[in-house]
Amino acid sequence: MRDSAVWRVLLWWAAFGWLLGAPVAGAVQPTVATGWAHTLAVGDDGRVSAWGANDWGQLGLQKERYATLPQAVNFSDGVGGASGLDHTLLLKGDGSVWAFGNNTFGQLGSGNYLTSRQPVPVVGITEAVTELAAGQYFSLALTADGAVYAWGSNGWGVLNSLELIDSATPRRISGLPTIVAIATTRFTAFAVGIDGSVWGWGSSADGLLGERSSDSATPLPLAINGVVRVAAGVDAVYALKGDGSVWAWGNNNSNQLGNGGSDSSALPTQVVGLTNITTISAGSYSAFAIDSAGRVWGWGSNLFGQLAVGATLSLFPTPVLTDLSDVTALSAGEYHTLALKTDGTVVAVGSNET
């Protein structure tokens, strides 16, 4: 039964396989990556640990249905990763991508539709990959030359094709400028151009593609500029600008846009009260930001304690995880959140169902 109470556990550096990651030059990869109900951690020695749900093999473990403590994945030279609903992507130092877990829609990119409980190589990308993102049943990769590839489910045209046919091999997304960052919701993909523009394609639900009412297989420029990073939840998107401000658009039923109201918006609106932000992360119906002083701010749904604040909702960004300082990485899953400190400890809050 889902545990809705806030839980916290401090886990030492060694338990997580040396969490302070060393990403590929130019990439911005989380050192912890959370899926719907599983989490992975990549260490500076290239080792990978995973815990949580494993019903589809998304932890890279052969038999266990779940793991309550971090378990070593048979993988080396890791520098980053991403977690979808029930599949996992890992990036190696040589720029190759590996995947494991559910492969019903080809989201492992292995050239077939066979589910795998151990890492298998993603085929068909010849350039070195620098960043990964995972939607519900599809995967996204950014290469060193600024190209974007997608594979898996093509629902809503997220694979850049009007023919809604899934693909077990990566497809290069056309119609984009040189890209420097990527993100995904469940069914929509986003990319940040080298000029600070933001592009989106796939599902247009909740105003994710601006005021467009229909889905799009072609990347569309969105009404925002000066952006350096994007993060995406289930039905809202967050953009970090070069001036340290954060902007959001999409569904606001859980106050996840951070503007003090509950009205959804197809146009980017500024998240109030945030300055000097360096990092953003999105959970399902909540969002987080880290400022230049290492403070963590959160807003949106707190139904399972994932914000570590007293109320069930936070209308505005609120200091959360108040026992933390010097936070270097943060990743939010469906109903849980993990933050990594410079001393190598990790704090986790939220649901502990699995």
Short mmCIF file of C-alpha atoms in Angstrom, two decimals:
data_model
loop_
_atom_site.label_atom_id
_atom_site.label_comp_id
_atom_site.label_asym_id
_atom_site.label_seq_id
_atom_site.Cartn_x
_atom_site.Cartn_y
_atom_site.Cartn_z
CA MET A 1 0.00 0.00 0.00
CA ARG A 2 1.34 3.44 -0.89
CA ASP A 3 3.03 5.14 2.07
CA SER A 4 1.94 8.77 1.95
CA ALA A 5 4.02 9.85 4.92
CA VAL A 6 7.29 11.69 4.42
CA TRP A 7 10.26 9.39 4.74
CA ARG A 8 13.90 10.32 4.92
CA VAL A 9 17.05 8.30 4.77
CA LEU A 10 20.65 9.41 4.57
CA LEU A 11 22.79 7.00 2.57
CA TRP A 12 26.56 7.33 2.56
CA TRP A 13 28.65 7.78 -0.54
CA ALA A 14 29.84 4.19 -0.71
CA ALA A 15 26.30 2.82 -0.62
CA PHE A 16 25.42 4.72 -3.78
CA GLY A 17 28.49 3.80 -5.78
CA TRP A 18 30.27 7.19 -5.59
CA LEU A 19 27.43 9.42 -6.66
CA LEU A 20 29.33 12.49 -7.80
CA GLY A 21 29.17 11.86 -11.51
CA ALA A 22 31.60 12.88 -14.27
CA PRO A 23 29.49 13.62 -17.35
CA VAL A 24 30.70 13.80 -20.92
CA ALA A 25 32.29 17.17 -21.70
CA GLY A 26 29.55 19.64 -22.50
CA ALA A 27 26.73 17.46 -21.13
CA VAL A 28 24.58 18.30 -18.14
CA GLN A 29 23.52 14.96 -16.71
CA PRO A 30 21.86 14.27 -13.36
CA THR A 31 23.88 12.11 -11.01
CA VAL A 32 20.60 10.62 -9.80
CA ALA A 33 17.72 9.88 -12.18
CA THR A 34 14.24 8.88 -11.05
CA GLY A 35 11.56 7.06 -13.00
CA TRP A 36 7.98 6.37 -11.99
CA ALA A 37 9.01 4.05 -9.17
CA HIS A 38 12.71 3.40 -9.62
CA THR A 39 15.95 5.34 -9.28
CA LEU A 40 19.48 5.03 -10.60
CA ALA A 41 22.73 6.66 -9.56
CA VAL A 42 25.91 7.03 -11.61
CA GLY A 43 29.23 7.46 -9.84
CA ASP A 44 32.45 9.25 -10.71
CA ASP A 45 34.12 5.87 -11.13
CA GLY A 46 31.52 4.86 -13.74
CA ARG A 47 29.70 2.40 -11.52
CA VAL A 48 25.90 2.41 -11.50
CA SER A 49 23.49 1.59 -8.68
CA ALA A 50 19.70 1.21 -8.92
CA TRP A 51 16.78 0.59 -6.57
CA GLY A 52 12.98 0.54 -6.52
CA ALA A 53 10.63 -1.30 -8.89
CA ASN A 54 12.09 -3.98 -11.16
CA ASP A 55 9.02 -5.67 -12.64
CA TRP A 56 10.28 -5.05 -16.20
CA GLY A 57 13.97 -5.33 -15.37
CA GLN A 58 14.38 -1.55 -15.24
CA LEU A 59 16.97 -1.91 -12.49
CA GLY A 60 19.14 -4.18 -14.60
CA LEU A 61 18.67 -6.99 -12.09
CA GLN A 62 17.81 -10.47 -13.25
CA LYS A 63 15.25 -11.83 -10.78
CA GLU A 64 14.21 -9.38 -8.10
CA ARG A 65 10.80 -7.69 -8.47
CA TYR A 66 12.11 -4.70 -6.52
CA ALA A 67 15.10 -3.59 -4.46
CA THR A 68 14.77 -1.63 -1.23
CA LEU A 69 18.48 -0.80 -1.16
CA PRO A 70 20.83 0.28 -3.98
CA GLN A 71 22.04 -2.65 -6.05
CA ALA A 72 25.02 -2.69 -8.41
CA VAL A 73 24.17 -2.77 -12.11
CA ASN A 74 26.47 -4.76 -14.40
CA PHE A 75 27.73 -1.64 -16.13
CA SER A 76 30.98 0.33 -16.23
CA ASP A 77 32.21 3.70 -17.48
CA GLY A 78 28.82 5.31 -16.87
CA VAL A 79 28.56 9.10 -17.03
CA GLY A 80 24.80 9.74 -16.98
CA GLY A 81 21.36 8.29 -17.42
CA ALA A 82 17.62 8.76 -17.60
CA SER A 83 14.59 6.79 -16.42
CA GLY A 84 11.24 6.38 -18.17
CA LEU A 85 8.11 4.73 -16.81
CA ASP A 86 9.69 1.29 -16.68
CA HIS A 87 12.85 1.50 -18.80
CA THR A 88 16.29 2.92 -18.10
CA LEU A 89 18.91 4.58 -20.30
CA LEU A 90 22.62 4.79 -19.48
CA LEU A 91 25.36 6.81 -21.14
CA LYS A 92 28.98 5.68 -21.34
CA GLY A 93 32.07 7.84 -21.45
CA ASP A 94 32.62 6.92 -25.09
CA GLY A 95 29.24 8.46 -25.98
CA SER A 96 27.41 5.17 -26.53
CA VAL A 97 23.94 4.57 -25.08
CA TRP A 98 22.73 1.43 -23.33
CA ALA A 99 19.25 0.52 -22.12
CA PHE A 100 17.28 -2.07 -20.16
CA GLY A 101 13.72 -2.71 -18.98
CA ASN A 102 10.42 -2.69 -20.86
CA ASN A 103 10.82 -2.74 -24.64
CA THR A 104 7.22 -3.24 -25.78
CA PHE A 105 7.38 -0.14 -27.98
CA GLY A 106 11.07 -0.35 -28.90
CA GLN A 107 12.07 2.20 -26.24
CA LEU A 108 15.36 0.37 -25.61
CA GLY A 109 16.51 1.20 -29.15
CA SER A 110 18.09 -2.23 -29.51
CA GLY A 111 16.72 -2.94 -32.99
CA ASN A 112 14.10 -5.36 -31.63
CA TYR A 113 11.17 -5.38 -29.22
CA LEU A 114 12.59 -7.83 -26.67
CA THR A 115 12.50 -6.71 -23.05
CA SER A 116 15.93 -6.94 -21.40
CA ARG A 117 16.96 -7.20 -17.76
CA GLN A 118 20.54 -6.29 -18.55
CA PRO A 119 22.05 -3.36 -20.46
CA VAL A 120 21.88 -3.69 -24.25
CA PRO A 121 23.40 -1.19 -26.71
CA VAL A 122 21.22 1.33 -28.50
CA VAL A 123 21.93 0.90 -32.21
CA GLY A 124 22.05 3.35 -35.08
CA ILE A 125 23.52 6.52 -33.52
CA THR A 126 26.99 7.07 -34.94
CA GLU A 127 27.74 10.36 -33.17
CA ALA A 128 28.73 10.56 -29.49
CA VAL A 129 25.72 11.17 -27.26
CA THR A 130 26.00 13.79 -24.50
CA GLU A 131 22.54 13.82 -22.90
CA LEU A 132 19.55 11.52 -22.47
CA ALA A 133 15.86 11.95 -21.65
CA ALA A 134 13.07 9.41 -21.32
CA GLY A 135 9.33 9.77 -21.88
CA GLN A 136 6.75 7.25 -20.80
CA TYR A 137 7.43 4.81 -23.64
CA PHE A 138 10.00 6.61 -25.77
CA SER A 139 13.60 7.76 -25.47
CA LEU A 140 15.52 10.86 -26.55
CA ALA A 141 19.24 11.46 -27.09
CA LEU A 142 21.28 14.58 -27.81
CA THR A 143 24.56 14.21 -29.68
CA ALA A 144 27.75 16.24 -29.45
CA ASP A 145 27.02 17.91 -32.79
CA GLY A 146 23.64 19.19 -31.59
CA ALA A 147 21.37 16.61 -33.23
CA VAL A 148 18.42 14.89 -31.49
CA TYR A 149 17.37 11.25 -31.92
CA ALA A 150 14.17 9.57 -30.71
CA TRP A 151 12.94 5.98 -30.57
CA GLY A 152 10.19 3.86 -29.03
CA SER A 153 6.49 4.71 -29.10
CA ASN A 154 5.44 7.18 -31.80
CA GLY A 155 2.15 8.09 -30.17
CA TRP A 156 1.28 11.74 -30.83
CA GLY A 157 4.07 11.94 -33.45
CA VAL A 158 6.88 12.25 -30.94
CA LEU A 159 9.24 10.37 -33.29
CA ASN A 160 8.92 13.16 -35.86
CA SER A 161 6.52 11.22 -38.09
CA LEU A 162 2.80 11.48 -38.84
CA GLU A 163 2.75 7.73 -39.35
CA LEU A 164 2.15 6.56 -35.81
CA ILE A 165 4.45 3.58 -36.12
CA ASP A 166 6.79 2.70 -33.27
CA SER A 167 10.51 2.33 -33.89
CA ALA A 168 13.06 0.07 -32.20
CA THR A 169 15.90 2.08 -33.76
CA PRO A 170 16.66 5.79 -33.27
CA ARG A 171 15.35 8.35 -35.76
CA ARG A 172 17.02 11.71 -36.23
CA ILE A 173 14.58 14.55 -35.57
CA SER A 174 14.43 16.99 -38.47
CA GLY A 175 13.47 20.64 -38.36
CA LEU A 176 15.62 21.61 -35.37
CA PRO A 177 18.49 24.09 -35.04
CA THR A 178 21.68 23.08 -33.23
CA ILE A 179 20.45 21.79 -29.85
CA VAL A 180 22.14 22.07 -26.44
CA ALA A 181 19.58 20.49 -24.06
CA ILE A 182 16.56 18.15 -24.13
CA ALA A 183 13.63 17.10 -21.90
CA THR A 184 10.43 15.06 -22.13
CA THR A 185 6.98 14.81 -20.60
CA ARG A 186 5.11 11.53 -20.97
CA PHE A 187 4.24 12.12 -24.62
CA THR A 188 5.97 15.37 -25.64
CA ALA A 189 9.61 16.19 -26.41
CA PHE A 190 11.43 19.50 -25.92
CA ALA A 191 14.77 20.85 -27.07
CA VAL A 192 16.74 24.03 -26.37
CA GLY A 193 18.52 25.64 -29.30
CA ILE A 194 22.01 27.07 -29.10
CA ASP A 195 20.36 30.49 -29.53
CA GLY A 196 18.19 30.02 -26.41
CA SER A 197 15.03 29.08 -28.31
CA VAL A 198 12.77 26.23 -27.14
CA TRP A 199 11.17 23.71 -29.48
CA GLY A 200 8.45 21.14 -28.80
CA TRP A 201 6.77 18.29 -30.64
CA GLY A 202 4.40 15.41 -29.86
CA SER A 203 1.30 15.77 -27.71
CA SER A 204 -0.19 19.26 -27.45
CA ALA A 205 -2.32 18.38 -24.40
CA ASP A 206 -2.41 20.91 -21.54
CA GLY A 207 -0.93 23.63 -23.73
CA LEU A 208 2.50 22.00 -23.82
CA LEU A 209 2.98 23.14 -27.43
CA GLY A 210 1.68 26.62 -26.75
CA GLU A 211 -1.73 27.63 -28.05
CA ARG A 212 -1.70 24.95 -30.74
CA SER A 213 -4.68 22.62 -30.27
CA SER A 214 -3.43 19.69 -32.34
CA ASP A 215 -0.47 17.39 -31.83
CA SER A 216 2.61 17.97 -33.99
CA ALA A 217 5.19 15.60 -35.42
CA THR A 218 7.22 18.64 -36.50
CA PRO A 219 9.19 20.61 -33.89
CA LEU A 220 7.54 23.96 -33.19
CA PRO A 221 9.26 27.06 -31.79
CA LEU A 222 7.66 28.10 -28.50
CA ALA A 223 7.09 31.62 -27.21
CA ILE A 224 10.18 31.93 -25.03
CA ASN A 225 13.86 32.73 -25.54
CA GLY A 226 17.08 33.11 -23.59
CA VAL A 227 16.71 29.57 -22.22
CA VAL A 228 19.61 27.35 -21.16
CA ARG A 229 17.81 24.29 -19.71
CA VAL A 230 14.37 22.71 -19.70
CA ALA A 231 12.69 20.24 -17.35
CA ALA A 232 9.32 18.55 -17.78
CA GLY A 233 6.77 16.86 -15.54
CA VAL A 234 3.67 14.94 -16.55
CA ASP A 235 1.79 17.96 -17.89
CA ALA A 236 3.94 21.06 -17.34
CA VAL A 237 7.26 22.35 -18.63
CA TYR A 238 9.89 24.52 -16.92
CA ALA A 239 12.57 26.64 -18.57
CA LEU A 240 15.64 28.08 -16.89
CA LYS A 241 16.83 31.29 -18.49
CA GLY A 242 20.38 32.56 -18.58
CA ASP A 243 19.43 35.35 -16.15
CA GLY A 244 18.56 32.78 -13.44
CA SER A 245 14.77 33.13 -13.74
CA VAL A 246 12.40 30.16 -14.21
CA TRP A 247 9.36 30.09 -16.49
CA ALA A 248 6.59 27.49 -16.76
CA TRP A 249 3.61 26.52 -18.90
CA GLY A 250 1.05 23.73 -19.11
CA ASN A 251 -1.40 22.33 -16.57
CA ASN A 252 -1.71 24.14 -13.23
CA ASN A 253 -4.27 22.01 -11.40
CA SER A 254 -1.70 21.23 -8.69
CA ASN A 255 -0.23 24.76 -8.71
CA GLN A 256 2.79 23.33 -10.51
CA LEU A 257 3.31 26.53 -12.50
CA GLY A 258 4.32 28.32 -9.31
CA ASN A 259 2.46 31.56 -10.03
CA GLY A 260 0.12 31.50 -7.04
CA GLY A 261 -2.95 30.46 -9.01
CA SER A 262 -4.51 27.35 -10.49
CA ASP A 263 -5.22 28.52 -14.04
CA SER A 264 -3.36 26.58 -16.69
CA SER A 265 -1.34 28.49 -19.28
CA ALA A 266 -0.27 27.67 -22.82
CA LEU A 267 2.16 30.59 -22.68
CA PRO A 268 5.26 30.67 -20.47
CA THR A 269 4.69 32.50 -17.19
CA GLN A 270 7.42 33.43 -14.75
CA VAL A 271 7.65 31.35 -11.59
CA VAL A 272 7.47 33.90 -8.81
CA GLY A 273 10.09 34.50 -6.15
CA LEU A 274 13.02 32.72 -7.77
CA THR A 275 16.36 34.40 -8.57
CA ASN A 276 19.87 33.19 -9.29
CA ILE A 277 18.65 29.68 -10.13
CA THR A 278 21.26 27.27 -11.46
CA THR A 279 19.36 23.95 -11.66
CA ILE A 280 15.75 22.89 -12.26
CA SER A 281 14.01 19.53 -11.95
CA ALA A 282 10.42 18.42 -12.48
CA GLY A 283 8.40 15.72 -10.76
CA SER A 284 5.01 14.53 -11.98
CA TYR A 285 3.00 17.44 -10.56
CA SER A 286 5.67 19.46 -8.78
CA ALA A 287 8.92 21.21 -9.58
CA PHE A 288 12.20 22.13 -7.92
CA ALA A 289 14.97 24.65 -8.34
CA ILE A 290 18.41 25.07 -6.79
CA ASP A 291 19.83 28.55 -6.42
CA SER A 292 23.45 29.69 -6.48
CA ALA A 293 23.63 29.36 -2.67
CA GLY A 294 22.66 25.69 -2.86
CA ARG A 295 19.15 26.19 -1.47
CA VAL A 296 16.36 23.97 -2.78
CA TRP A 297 12.97 25.44 -3.65
CA GLY A 298 9.84 23.47 -4.49
CA TRP A 299 6.24 24.07 -5.53
CA GLY A 300 3.18 22.16 -6.69
CA SER A 301 1.78 18.92 -5.32
CA ASN A 302 3.03 17.64 -1.96
CA LEU A 303 0.45 14.88 -1.62
CA PHE A 304 3.08 12.27 -0.74
CA GLY A 305 5.51 14.59 1.03
CA GLN A 306 7.75 14.94 -2.01
CA LEU A 307 8.28 18.65 -1.25
CA ALA A 308 9.03 18.07 2.44
CA VAL A 309 6.67 20.88 3.48
CA GLY A 310 3.62 20.74 5.74
CA ALA A 311 0.84 21.52 3.27
CA THR A 312 -0.42 19.19 0.53
CA LEU A 313 0.12 21.95 -2.06
CA SER A 314 2.63 24.76 -2.39
CA LEU A 315 1.31 27.69 -4.44
CA PHE A 316 4.65 29.46 -4.63
CA PRO A 317 8.26 28.26 -4.52
CA THR A 318 9.02 27.39 -0.90
CA PRO A 319 12.35 26.46 0.69
CA VAL A 320 12.23 22.70 1.04
CA LEU A 321 14.53 20.02 2.36
CA THR A 322 15.53 22.66 4.88
CA ASP A 323 18.19 20.49 6.46
CA LEU A 324 20.18 20.69 3.22
CA SER A 325 22.89 22.99 2.00
CA ASP A 326 25.39 22.66 -0.85
CA VAL A 327 23.06 20.64 -3.05
CA THR A 328 24.73 19.65 -6.31
CA ALA A 329 22.04 17.56 -8.00
CA LEU A 330 18.34 16.89 -7.61
CA SER A 331 15.97 14.50 -9.37
CA ALA A 332 12.20 14.18 -8.92
CA GLY A 333 10.22 11.07 -9.77
CA GLU A 334 6.51 10.32 -9.79
CA TYR A 335 6.02 10.87 -6.06
CA HIS A 336 9.53 10.98 -4.60
CA THR A 337 12.52 13.30 -4.72
CA LEU A 338 16.25 12.81 -4.20
CA ALA A 339 18.87 15.47 -3.53
CA LEU A 340 22.64 14.95 -3.61
CA LYS A 341 24.94 17.00 -1.38
CA THR A 342 28.58 17.84 -1.91
CA ASP A 343 29.56 15.62 1.03
CA GLY A 344 28.23 12.60 -0.84
CA THR A 345 25.07 12.05 1.19
CA VAL A 346 21.63 11.73 -0.37
CA VAL A 347 18.32 12.82 1.14
CA ALA A 348 15.12 11.23 -0.16
CA VAL A 349 11.53 12.33 0.54
CA GLY A 350 8.10 11.24 -0.61
CA SER A 351 6.39 7.95 -1.34
CA ASN A 352 8.26 4.75 -0.47
CA GLU A 353 5.75 2.37 -2.03
CA THR A 354 8.30 0.25 -3.85
#
